[in-house]
XYZ file of C-alpha atoms in Angstrom:
766
model
C 55.037 20.933 44.915
C 53.611 17.398 44.196
C 49.919 18.730 44.234
C 50.826 21.257 41.734
C 52.426 18.826 39.371
C 49.324 16.389 39.739
C 47.085 19.225 38.690
C 49.300 20.208 35.791
C 49.255 16.599 34.686
C 45.530 16.312 34.766
C 44.973 19.622 32.734
C 47.613 18.571 30.130
C 46.601 14.933 29.817
C 44.681 13.628 26.840
C 42.460 11.635 29.128
C 40.209 14.540 29.695
C 36.871 14.135 31.446
C 35.773 17.145 29.511
C 36.465 15.483 26.377
C 33.283 15.595 24.239
C 32.457 13.459 21.186
C 29.822 14.347 18.474
C 28.432 11.701 16.028
C 27.580 12.986 12.555
C 25.076 10.821 10.638
C 24.450 11.451 6.958
C 21.394 11.075 4.765
C 21.139 8.231 2.243
C 17.736 6.769 2.302
C 17.539 3.217 3.220
C 21.346 3.032 3.531
C 20.942 5.264 6.454
C 19.990 2.108 8.488
C 23.710 1.283 8.523
C 24.123 3.900 11.156
C 22.501 1.447 13.502
C 25.424 -0.859 13.384
C 27.761 2.043 13.868
C 25.917 2.849 17.095
C 26.089 -0.950 18.152
C 29.707 -1.102 17.645
C 30.465 2.331 19.439
C 28.501 1.283 22.472
C 29.751 -2.299 22.676
C 33.265 -0.778 22.753
C 32.394 1.830 25.570
C 32.769 4.992 23.230
C 30.741 7.878 24.561
C 28.554 9.970 22.410
C 27.784 13.353 23.888
C 26.079 14.930 20.935
C 24.327 13.785 17.787
C 23.539 15.580 14.558
C 21.860 14.078 11.633
C 20.327 14.413 8.278
C 17.307 12.633 6.708
C 17.563 8.880 7.537
C 20.578 9.771 9.680
C 18.486 12.293 11.500
C 15.942 9.662 12.492
C 18.417 7.014 13.500
C 20.377 9.667 15.493
C 17.054 11.093 17.009
C 16.233 7.510 18.214
C 19.452 7.239 19.953
C 19.190 10.750 21.464
C 15.665 9.924 22.613
C 17.003 7.241 24.815
C 16.676 4.089 22.678
C 19.585 1.493 22.656
C 21.216 0.408 19.446
C 19.451 -2.933 20.116
C 16.012 -1.323 20.489
C 16.617 0.742 17.367
C 17.677 -2.291 15.360
C 14.720 -4.271 16.623
C 12.503 -1.396 15.149
C 13.902 -1.195 11.651
C 14.026 -5.034 11.307
C 10.358 -5.143 12.214
C 7.599 -5.788 9.734
C 5.812 -2.627 10.993
C 8.879 -0.586 9.711
C 8.527 -1.854 6.222
C 5.013 -0.998 6.264
C 5.727 2.710 7.503
C 8.161 3.323 4.701
C 5.972 1.586 1.904
C 2.917 3.608 2.980
C 1.066 0.423 4.373
C -1.032 0.501 7.715
C 0.457 -1.437 10.551
C -0.806 -4.864 10.912
C -4.159 -4.911 12.629
C -4.917 -1.528 11.617
C -5.984 -2.211 8.125
C -9.598 -0.923 8.121
C -11.228 -2.583 5.254
C -14.372 -0.312 5.393
C -13.036 2.304 3.019
C -11.613 -0.209 0.361
C -13.013 0.023 -3.187
C -13.100 -2.341 -5.945
C -9.702 -2.730 -7.536
C -9.051 -0.964 -10.660
C -6.098 -1.324 -13.152
C -4.562 1.988 -12.363
C -0.741 2.266 -11.765
C -0.200 6.030 -11.794
C -2.180 8.615 -9.734
C -1.934 12.283 -10.210
C -3.007 14.409 -7.169
C -4.401 17.751 -7.995
C -5.990 20.338 -5.764
C -9.056 22.023 -7.139
C -9.911 25.437 -5.375
C -13.089 27.398 -5.294
C -11.908 29.396 -8.332
C -11.690 26.170 -10.331
C -7.870 26.408 -10.665
C -5.949 23.094 -10.533
C -2.486 22.674 -8.625
C -0.447 19.677 -9.126
C 0.546 17.837 -5.987
C 4.034 16.042 -6.967
C 4.273 13.703 -4.001
C 4.226 10.098 -4.890
C 4.521 8.248 -1.676
C 2.021 7.639 1.032
C 3.357 9.064 4.246
C 0.534 8.399 6.511
C 1.683 5.515 8.376
C 5.303 6.925 8.762
C 3.766 10.312 10.266
C 2.019 8.372 13.028
C 4.928 6.062 13.678
C 7.123 9.168 14.252
C 4.792 11.027 16.604
C 3.957 7.725 18.500
C 7.627 6.638 19.176
C 8.998 10.180 19.756
C 5.853 11.901 21.408
C 6.563 10.707 25.136
C 9.986 11.945 24.962
C 8.705 15.613 24.767
C 7.525 15.411 28.462
C 11.196 14.875 29.449
C 12.852 17.282 27.172
C 10.147 19.902 27.303
C 10.639 20.331 23.412
C 14.210 21.324 23.790
C 16.468 19.007 22.002
C 19.494 19.817 24.405
C 17.394 18.170 27.099
C 17.246 14.804 25.376
C 19.097 11.882 26.694
C 21.695 13.014 24.192
C 21.653 16.728 22.776
C 20.540 16.611 19.130
C 20.568 18.658 16.097
C 18.304 17.877 12.963
C 19.128 19.391 9.598
C 16.372 20.332 7.178
C 16.199 22.593 4.096
C 14.133 25.578 3.191
C 14.080 25.182 -0.723
C 12.399 28.513 -0.934
C 15.285 30.534 0.365
C 17.784 27.798 -0.490
C 19.083 27.619 3.068
C 19.582 24.843 5.516
C 17.642 24.865 8.780
C 18.991 23.746 12.016
C 16.223 22.226 14.248
C 17.176 22.284 18.031
C 13.707 22.758 19.634
C 10.017 22.060 19.062
C 8.294 18.722 18.364
C 10.708 16.118 17.818
C 8.508 14.023 15.466
C 7.877 16.966 13.189
C 11.698 17.803 12.954
C 12.167 14.208 12.015
C 9.332 14.245 9.391
C 10.704 17.362 7.788
C 14.301 16.120 7.512
C 13.018 13.060 5.621
C 10.816 14.928 3.083
C 12.603 14.085 -0.296
C 11.234 16.404 -2.802
C 8.599 14.976 -5.220
C 8.464 11.892 -2.848
C 6.846 12.959 0.363
C 4.613 15.820 0.888
C 6.324 18.408 3.055
C 5.118 19.710 6.514
C 5.312 23.016 8.142
C 7.735 23.542 10.980
C 7.453 27.141 12.771
C 5.485 28.337 9.669
C 7.741 27.107 6.988
C 7.504 24.090 4.670
C 10.774 22.031 5.078
C 12.414 19.391 2.959
C 15.099 16.743 3.411
C 18.249 18.268 4.835
C 20.282 16.251 2.298
C 19.248 18.913 -0.277
C 21.866 21.476 1.123
C 23.901 19.523 3.701
C 23.726 15.794 3.612
C 26.717 15.251 6.044
C 26.468 18.100 8.546
C 29.989 17.910 10.123
C 30.124 21.864 10.180
C 26.735 21.900 12.101
C 28.319 19.520 14.762
C 31.414 21.911 15.030
C 29.352 25.142 15.159
C 26.716 23.933 17.602
C 28.631 21.813 19.999
C 32.317 22.493 19.710
C 33.272 18.798 20.153
C 36.825 17.616 20.782
C 36.189 14.676 18.531
C 33.943 14.068 15.574
C 32.892 10.699 14.289
C 31.121 10.911 11.067
C 29.235 8.051 9.483
C 28.647 8.646 5.789
C 26.290 6.281 3.761
C 25.639 8.404 0.815
C 27.094 7.029 -2.521
C 27.391 10.596 -3.952
C 31.187 11.070 -3.369
C 32.280 12.214 -6.644
C 34.229 15.241 -7.077
C 34.417 14.705 -10.751
C 32.442 13.098 -13.440
C 32.486 9.355 -12.985
C 33.079 8.353 -16.580
C 33.491 4.459 -15.844
C 30.405 4.408 -13.714
C 27.862 6.620 -15.174
C 25.960 3.919 -17.009
C 24.978 2.191 -13.821
C 24.603 5.325 -11.734
C 22.175 7.036 -14.194
C 19.115 5.333 -12.752
C 19.831 7.141 -9.422
C 20.223 10.585 -11.046
C 17.242 12.124 -9.507
C 18.449 11.233 -6.101
C 21.880 12.579 -6.801
C 20.255 15.706 -8.079
C 18.519 16.283 -4.767
C 21.094 15.313 -2.244
C 24.149 17.562 -1.460
C 27.600 15.959 -1.809
C 29.005 14.224 1.301
C 32.685 15.352 1.601
C 34.911 12.994 3.671
C 37.571 15.786 4.058
C 35.037 17.680 6.257
C 36.060 15.452 9.203
C 39.119 17.136 10.986
C 42.279 15.152 11.727
C 41.272 14.683 15.284
C 37.989 12.924 14.058
C 37.098 9.525 12.418
C 35.525 9.150 9.145
C 33.358 5.946 8.680
C 32.264 4.791 5.086
C 30.232 1.431 5.278
C 30.508 -0.734 2.344
C 26.981 -0.250 0.952
C 27.665 -0.566 -2.784
C 25.154 -3.489 -3.524
C 22.151 -1.370 -2.105
C 20.216 1.484 -3.186
C 18.392 4.115 -1.272
C 15.036 2.234 -1.499
C 16.386 -1.262 -0.277
C 14.673 -1.172 3.085
C 14.270 -5.020 2.737
C 18.113 -5.463 3.298
C 18.080 -3.702 6.569
C 19.796 -6.512 8.540
C 22.687 -6.591 5.949
C 23.337 -2.841 6.024
C 23.331 -2.867 9.844
C 26.095 -5.481 9.696
C 27.919 -3.491 7.278
C 27.990 -0.446 9.469
C 28.821 -2.578 12.462
C 31.703 -4.484 10.612
C 33.313 -1.159 9.153
C 33.114 0.419 12.658
C 35.042 -2.690 14.280
C 37.607 -2.399 11.627
C 38.246 1.187 12.684
C 37.963 0.721 16.545
C 41.651 1.063 16.970
C 41.642 4.317 15.252
C 38.553 5.451 17.383
C 40.095 4.098 20.728
C 43.389 6.082 20.028
C 41.445 9.334 19.365
C 38.816 8.809 22.181
C 40.314 7.831 25.375
C 37.292 8.465 27.532
C 35.023 5.317 28.139
C 31.525 4.821 29.184
C 30.438 1.343 30.153
C 27.223 -0.003 28.753
C 25.850 -0.802 32.233
C 26.231 2.729 33.134
C 24.459 4.021 29.726
C 21.596 1.501 30.369
C 21.138 2.941 33.908
C 21.108 6.646 32.530
C 18.533 5.482 29.997
C 16.358 3.980 32.506
C 16.406 7.183 34.587
C 15.607 9.294 31.547
C 12.568 7.389 30.711
C 11.417 7.171 34.118
C 10.864 10.847 33.834
C 8.556 10.646 31.201
C 4.784 10.760 31.211
C 2.575 8.188 29.655
C 0.720 9.324 26.557
C -3.090 10.211 27.183
C -4.528 12.944 24.899
C -6.702 15.278 27.076
C -8.126 16.436 23.792
C -7.952 16.486 20.057
C -7.285 19.951 18.224
C -7.388 20.729 14.670
C -5.563 23.087 12.284
C -6.998 24.172 8.802
C -10.582 22.491 9.443
C -13.808 24.093 9.673
C -16.463 23.409 12.518
C -18.331 20.793 10.277
C -15.250 18.956 9.386
C -13.923 18.829 12.978
C -17.262 17.335 13.967
C -17.007 14.599 11.306
C -13.368 13.656 12.333
C -14.255 13.791 16.065
C -16.936 10.934 15.447
C -14.300 8.859 13.915
C -12.559 8.937 17.224
C -15.933 8.196 18.891
C -16.131 11.698 20.418
C -19.708 13.125 20.075
C -20.783 16.820 20.146
C -18.297 18.683 22.479
C -17.656 15.500 24.559
C -14.185 15.781 26.034
C -12.466 12.667 27.616
C -8.849 11.265 27.904
C -7.836 9.168 25.003
C -5.151 6.605 25.548
C -2.391 5.653 22.880
C -4.518 2.639 21.627
C -7.691 4.813 20.968
C -5.598 7.418 19.402
C -4.015 4.989 17.145
C -7.108 3.261 16.175
C -8.934 6.595 15.378
C -6.140 7.855 13.297
C -5.851 4.640 11.170
C -9.780 4.549 10.802
C -9.521 8.029 9.437
C -6.796 7.632 6.930
C -8.174 4.314 5.638
C -9.976 6.514 3.207
C -7.239 7.869 0.974
C -8.610 11.377 0.939
C -7.520 11.911 4.611
C -3.893 10.748 4.013
C -3.100 14.220 3.913
C -3.916 14.766 7.676
C -0.720 15.051 9.583
C -0.864 14.072 13.227
C 1.219 15.441 16.127
C 1.238 14.311 19.661
C 2.001 17.393 21.640
C 3.216 17.711 25.361
C 1.541 20.431 27.392
C 4.059 21.290 30.182
C 1.544 23.504 32.188
C -1.056 20.826 32.267
C 1.455 17.912 32.261
C -0.750 16.037 29.572
C -0.804 15.640 25.689
C -2.902 16.976 22.850
C -3.388 15.296 19.446
C -3.051 17.726 16.800
C -4.565 17.084 13.424
C -3.200 19.440 10.756
C -4.742 19.511 7.210
C -1.945 19.879 4.605
C -2.642 21.040 1.010
C -5.763 19.312 -0.276
C -5.749 16.537 -2.793
C -9.372 16.678 -3.773
C -9.028 15.892 -7.326
C -7.227 12.622 -8.641
C -6.615 11.422 -12.074
C -5.708 7.634 -12.406
C -4.066 6.094 -15.344
C -3.629 2.427 -16.204
C -4.338 -0.478 -18.353
C -2.667 -3.630 -19.749
C -0.669 -4.806 -22.729
C -0.826 -8.486 -23.357
C 0.080 -11.233 -25.700
C -3.653 -12.103 -26.277
C -5.959 -9.501 -27.759
C -7.109 -8.367 -24.300
C -5.074 -5.323 -23.874
C -6.978 -1.937 -22.855
C -6.439 1.381 -21.404
C -8.003 2.763 -18.077
C -8.649 6.321 -17.069
C -10.168 7.059 -13.676
C -11.413 10.624 -12.312
C -11.976 11.276 -8.799
C -13.413 14.273 -6.854
C -13.791 14.606 -3.070
C -15.963 17.158 -1.302
C -15.765 17.111 2.329
C -18.002 19.092 4.800
C -20.359 17.404 7.234
C -20.165 14.218 5.126
C -17.355 12.957 2.726
C -18.496 12.681 -0.827
C -16.384 10.831 -3.445
C -17.381 11.237 -6.953
C -15.914 8.694 -9.342
C -15.774 8.065 -13.167
C -13.939 5.189 -14.607
C -13.308 4.223 -18.219
C -11.733 1.280 -19.887
C -11.412 0.515 -23.473
C -9.892 -2.122 -25.752
C -11.086 -4.592 -28.413
C -12.090 -7.143 -25.821
C -13.580 -5.254 -22.987
C -14.957 -1.624 -22.652
C -16.464 -0.189 -19.492
C -17.970 2.896 -17.941
C -18.674 3.109 -14.172
C -20.160 6.348 -12.556
C -20.837 6.346 -8.796
C -20.913 8.558 -5.843
C -20.146 7.493 -2.310
C -21.414 9.390 0.570
C -19.802 8.682 4.040
C -21.951 9.580 7.046
C -20.371 9.693 10.532
C -23.586 8.494 12.115
C -24.743 5.177 13.704
C -21.223 4.221 13.972
C -20.437 5.180 10.401
C -21.998 4.087 7.081
C -21.904 4.946 3.417
C -24.563 5.177 0.583
C -23.401 4.708 -3.036
C -25.572 4.963 -6.186
C -23.843 3.378 -9.204
C -24.400 3.006 -12.886
C -22.360 0.569 -14.820
C -21.913 -0.343 -18.428
C -19.769 -3.374 -19.354
C -19.088 -4.931 -22.906
C -17.160 -8.105 -23.723
C -16.320 -9.135 -27.227
C -14.903 -12.919 -27.048
C -14.340 -12.869 -30.729
C -11.665 -10.200 -30.188
C -10.030 -11.896 -27.262
C -8.032 -14.087 -29.377
C -4.520 -15.286 -28.921
C -1.806 -13.431 -30.789
C 0.752 -16.054 -30.430
C -1.171 -19.076 -31.550
C -3.992 -19.951 -33.734
C -7.145 -20.786 -31.893
C -10.843 -20.985 -32.471
C -12.560 -17.930 -31.196
C -15.646 -17.925 -29.041
C -18.280 -16.249 -30.883
C -20.015 -14.151 -28.201
C -20.789 -10.563 -27.186
C -22.000 -9.523 -23.814
C -23.714 -6.396 -22.663
C -23.978 -5.610 -18.997
C -25.956 -2.591 -17.829
C -27.046 -1.882 -14.194
C -28.347 0.748 -11.707
C -27.462 -0.190 -8.203
C -27.708 1.358 -4.718
C -25.211 0.254 -2.117
C -25.044 0.763 1.682
C -22.117 -0.370 3.641
C -20.868 -0.128 7.175
C -17.891 -1.661 9.181
C -18.178 -4.547 11.463
C -15.063 -4.221 13.666
C -11.663 -3.386 12.038
C -11.699 -5.848 9.365
C -14.961 -6.704 8.168
C -17.254 -4.593 5.869
C -20.891 -5.373 5.297
C -22.576 -4.211 2.096
C -26.282 -4.320 1.142
C -27.160 -4.045 -2.519
C -30.467 -3.279 -4.423
C -30.655 -2.477 -8.204
C -32.059 -3.180 -11.578
C -30.189 -4.423 -14.717
C -30.813 -5.122 -18.370
C -28.160 -7.333 -20.045
C -28.025 -8.586 -23.483
C -25.895 -11.749 -24.834
C -25.268 -12.372 -28.460
C -23.718 -15.689 -29.368
C -23.393 -18.352 -31.744
C -24.256 -22.110 -30.719
C -21.556 -23.727 -32.970
C -17.962 -22.895 -33.521
C -18.730 -22.918 -37.226
C -19.982 -19.350 -37.986
C -19.832 -17.310 -41.115
C -20.772 -13.701 -42.219
C -24.063 -14.791 -43.352
C -25.201 -16.252 -39.805
C -27.090 -14.298 -37.265
C -26.467 -14.476 -33.429
C -28.693 -15.693 -30.838
C -29.933 -12.816 -28.615
C -30.666 -13.551 -24.925
C -31.893 -10.424 -23.044
C -32.013 -10.752 -19.139
C -33.654 -7.892 -17.354
C -34.676 -7.469 -13.697
C -33.303 -6.853 -10.232
C -30.964 -8.232 -7.631
C -30.817 -7.544 -3.906
C -28.608 -9.202 -1.122
C -25.723 -8.625 1.126
C -22.043 -9.203 1.160
C -19.410 -9.572 3.929
C -15.760 -9.057 2.960
C -12.375 -9.027 4.701
C -9.403 -8.153 2.620
C -5.794 -7.064 3.745
C -3.905 -8.696 0.783
C -0.736 -6.745 -0.110
C -1.426 -6.474 -3.808
C -4.528 -5.955 -6.012
C -3.289 -8.669 -8.264
C -0.663 -11.299 -7.596
C -0.837 -11.042 -3.882
C 1.775 -12.837 -1.779
C 0.798 -11.790 1.870
C -2.559 -11.283 3.691
C -5.995 -12.803 3.297
C -9.351 -11.986 1.717
C -12.606 -13.610 2.392
C -16.167 -12.959 1.100
C -19.435 -14.314 1.996
C -22.443 -13.220 -0.173
C -26.126 -13.927 -0.523
C -28.346 -12.736 -3.327
C -31.901 -12.873 -4.733
C -32.398 -12.387 -8.325
C -35.692 -11.726 -10.155
C -35.108 -12.042 -13.972
C -37.137 -11.871 -17.080
C -35.763 -13.755 -20.022
C -36.511 -12.901 -23.547
C -34.811 -15.080 -26.209
C -34.699 -14.604 -30.071
C -32.801 -17.323 -31.976
C -30.240 -16.893 -34.675
C -29.430 -19.005 -37.616
C -27.185 -21.342 -35.540
C -30.102 -22.232 -33.265
C -31.794 -25.558 -33.779
C -34.828 -24.066 -32.060
C -36.341 -21.296 -34.055
C -38.946 -20.344 -31.638
C -38.660 -17.082 -29.540
C -39.500 -17.327 -26.066
C -40.057 -15.291 -22.847
C -39.924 -16.395 -19.273
C -39.529 -15.148 -15.719
C -37.091 -16.700 -13.263
C -36.380 -16.134 -9.504
C -33.498 -17.702 -7.627
C -31.173 -17.513 -4.751
C -27.309 -17.684 -4.566
C -24.897 -18.059 -1.690
C -21.233 -17.759 -2.416
C -18.166 -17.849 -0.210
C -14.521 -17.458 -1.256
C -11.157 -17.459 0.722
C -7.790 -16.462 -0.358
C -4.842 -16.518 2.163
C -1.163 -16.571 2.191
C 1.303 -17.673 4.819
C 4.796 -16.112 4.993
C 7.690 -18.600 5.301
C 10.562 -16.195 4.418
C 11.142 -16.583 0.812
C 8.400 -19.364 0.342
C 4.922 -18.235 0.946
C 2.335 -20.907 0.442
C -1.257 -19.905 0.049
C -4.682 -21.159 -0.911
C -7.845 -20.076 -2.818
C -11.213 -21.591 -2.305
C -14.718 -20.809 -3.973
C -17.960 -22.428 -3.159
C -21.385 -21.755 -4.659
C -24.823 -23.080 -3.791
C -27.763 -21.969 -5.909
C -31.172 -22.874 -7.255
C -30.699 -20.840 -10.620
C -32.613 -22.390 -13.424
C -31.507 -23.027 -16.947
C -32.278 -20.635 -19.780
C -33.554 -21.355 -23.270
C -30.569 -23.144 -24.503
C -27.159 -24.487 -23.519
C -24.713 -21.718 -24.337
C -27.000 -18.852 -23.133
C -27.265 -20.829 -19.857
C -23.469 -21.596 -19.477
C -22.626 -17.912 -19.950
C -24.815 -16.736 -17.173
C -23.929 -19.482 -14.750
C -21.610 -18.830 -11.852
C -17.914 -19.420 -12.995
C -14.601 -20.203 -11.155
C -11.958 -17.799 -12.310
C -8.715 -19.197 -10.720
C -6.140 -17.790 -13.039
C -5.273 -14.274 -14.178
C -6.968 -14.694 -17.624
C -9.828 -16.620 -16.596
C -12.177 -13.848 -16.924
C -11.265 -13.460 -20.605
C -12.298 -17.000 -21.401
C -15.729 -18.963 -21.492
C -14.595 -21.977 -19.809
C -17.685 -24.272 -20.082
C -16.143 -27.042 -17.696
C -15.560 -24.431 -14.988
C -19.190 -23.176 -14.702
C -21.938 -24.717 -12.535
C -25.027 -23.612 -10.472
C -23.443 -25.491 -7.466
C -19.755 -26.147 -7.211
C -16.709 -26.501 -4.895
C -13.290 -25.412 -5.908
C -9.841 -25.484 -3.864
C -6.473 -24.572 -5.045
C -2.869 -24.033 -3.863
C -1.020 -20.892 -4.722
C 2.638 -20.984 -3.943
C 5.063 -18.181 -4.222
C 8.637 -18.010 -4.178
C 10.050 -14.647 -3.577
C 13.303 -14.036 -5.638
C 13.769 -10.383 -4.842
C 11.756 -8.800 -1.978
C 8.776 -6.767 -3.244
C 9.718 -7.113 -6.778
C 10.330 -10.586 -8.335
C 8.328 -13.749 -7.684
C 7.929 -17.120 -9.096
C 4.360 -18.562 -8.844
C 3.126 -22.037 -9.172
C -0.592 -22.690 -8.739
C -2.979 -25.694 -9.120
C -6.853 -25.947 -8.560
C -9.486 -28.596 -8.608
C -12.994 -27.727 -9.674
C -15.848 -30.118 -8.729
C -19.309 -29.235 -10.236
C -22.038 -30.565 -8.083
C -24.260 -30.194 -11.289
C -22.085 -30.564 -14.425
C -23.916 -28.624 -17.305
C -24.112 -30.548 -20.609
C -25.526 -29.715 -24.059
C -28.379 -32.001 -25.446
C -28.984 -33.101 -28.806
C -31.331 -29.952 -29.323
C -28.998 -27.635 -27.797
C -30.699 -27.781 -24.630
C -28.884 -27.647 -21.147
C -28.996 -30.703 -18.767
C -27.004 -31.762 -15.865
C -24.864 -34.688 -14.939
C -24.407 -35.269 -11.240
C -21.602 -37.847 -11.603
C -19.382 -37.775 -8.304
C -16.259 -38.575 -10.387
C -16.477 -35.410 -12.593
C -13.468 -33.275 -11.689
C -11.458 -30.555 -13.535
C -7.805 -29.299 -13.065
C -6.492 -25.829 -13.966
C -2.845 -24.743 -13.190
C -0.330 -22.150 -13.928
C 3.399 -21.559 -13.497
C 4.987 -18.166 -14.198
C 7.419 -15.376 -13.236
C 6.065 -11.866 -12.224
C 8.131 -8.705 -11.850
C 6.217 -6.119 -9.764
C 7.153 -2.850 -11.674
C 6.175 0.760 -11.033
C 3.622 0.327 -13.843
C 2.183 -2.820 -12.474
C 3.026 -6.573 -12.869
C 5.079 -7.748 -15.646
C 4.048 -11.418 -15.918
C 4.962 -14.414 -18.291
C 3.079 -17.661 -17.405
C 2.007 -20.976 -18.872
C -1.714 -21.792 -18.162
C -3.580 -25.104 -18.388
C -7.225 -25.715 -18.270
C -9.326 -28.921 -18.492
C -11.171 -27.451 -21.444
C -11.465 -28.808 -24.729
C -11.216 -25.368 -26.395
C -8.678 -23.648 -24.333
C -6.312 -26.172 -22.947
C -2.826 -24.842 -23.171
C -1.735 -21.136 -23.296
C 1.312 -18.860 -22.823
C 0.216 -15.391 -21.537
C 2.499 -12.316 -21.171
C 1.117 -8.982 -19.843
C 2.244 -5.790 -18.692
C -0.033 -3.898 -16.232
C -3.088 -4.954 -14.218
C -5.256 -7.509 -15.862
C -8.313 -6.514 -13.990
C -12.009 -6.256 -15.198
C -15.443 -5.265 -13.561
C -17.566 -8.162 -12.617
C -20.735 -8.956 -14.535
C -23.972 -8.235 -12.496
C -24.694 -11.995 -12.319
C -21.405 -12.825 -11.068
C -21.698 -11.736 -7.342
């Protein structure tokens, strides 16, 4: 009788060993990182998790837990610098292959179009670069497939991932297949990330139709208790009249994500809503604070959780089970690379990037796979290539599958700058790619404004031979009108000068390791400078004309992993160049010239130049330096002003290229400066304080007859400085700065500009 009573007690007791707990994690962009804090608090308090269901970022955090990663490991991952690089589209540190980098242009908007064989354009609306994120997901979760055999029920914790089929307007429950593909699908916010195919369908963010998939957990697992962690701020059943002003900026996100309903959690469950009001769905830089919010909120509700879940699972036991789970996995080594939607010639090109020649087949370890992939996507054209590390149960090995998604072979760039000086301009760039046995990139770039006009046409042909190299023929036309570059806020004496720079060049480049690019240049140019030798110039005067024509040849070594093309705050950039110039000078004097004799001469000279820019991260304070050194035997031209305009110049501040700063030009000089950045708001708002010293080894002066001569006094030293604030907006930097130069004509100035203040280099600058 006592045995029967004991059996009855065990069957009726709430302490049921069969009690099953499902954890449901909502979507919410960056705010989904708070789920990590929820996991930490649950595991520390020995709360078991038997099933996980997630959408969007909730799917990624939940999948990491289901794949056998501890909450501490997941926290370390989302707090890492690599994680920020994944979500912002930057390559991981050490995988920034500089070989494919191009000269920076002032574009801030790129439209990706697909141009098919019939000449029809199709618009590709994605605005984010997902290449780094795609590889990170397949790298992190690829090995787990060897244990689960692509069955999500066989993971460390059974998992369901919610995605959306926008064509049939249905949610899609993913329970098997390649885990990294499922996670990439549930993260595909429409118009933000390019979708991928899973089981033949293009899938999008699961939050479109079910952002808080409690019903999926109930239907798929039939748990006894559901813990639901919701981070979505879209919890309004009625119009939020008192808050609509501050919510309108997030309207697109609200439109795309389904409403998270707290009432969907049954009475037997627990609803957790972390306090994330200060953060947006894009605030990945505040990951630590959001994790803490999730952790603290869960601890506040731990008594409620303990009352509803009486089963316990000690942390030590969970860690042992994790260790056993991971011990069953097979280390990643790809026996082969396979392709989808590439033809034979394209496959051959890509295989060479991975150092595979012909039909050569050899195992590739994870370091080789990663290096090859990032080498490939360093060229933006290949950012549409989707990687998947697939486990082959029959062979007990892996395959790297590279899938070609809808092609972005035609790109239109828009940009420019508006400034408080008359140096504003507009930019248009046209890019066309053709990929067969080689990759051909045709580029046309236009800039137009009162101060500066430019036309650039080039074609870069990348060849996967001899390790890789490219050939790039180029035609450039530049025009500067310094009379037009006046200050709109204060009265200044304009520099009367116009410059015309025309060149035809051929470049050949190849990589030296991961970070160094070597370039060899040969080409001809024909330039014209028109200028006044005095500041007093009237409409009856004529300008001097200095024609310089000839050729240049030389080489350049460059390293660049700066985080921005203007106003950088992280990374480094180094250049070392050596050039030979052969120039014919033809001079025609104007009415401001004391020498009224025309002249014609030939000149030859060598120039060696080295620059260095480097920033060091100290949290919110990021000190840096900039150095520039030039050594040359460049001769003087017919008079002082013609010489000074064509002499190597130091350009330390953002507007230096728009001014002819006579004290910052010399055929031989040393320059060094400090660039200190204080980060007010991560990735958006900086304060910059900069100071530079310029030491001309040959200080060029003007003689009584307007000739140029040098003064080699050791004490000659010039200072330049700048202090300002920069907001990094979606349309480029918005900057307000006060600038100072040791220059008689341009000493103090205040500059405000919106957009990238970038111009092409003059032929004689390199």
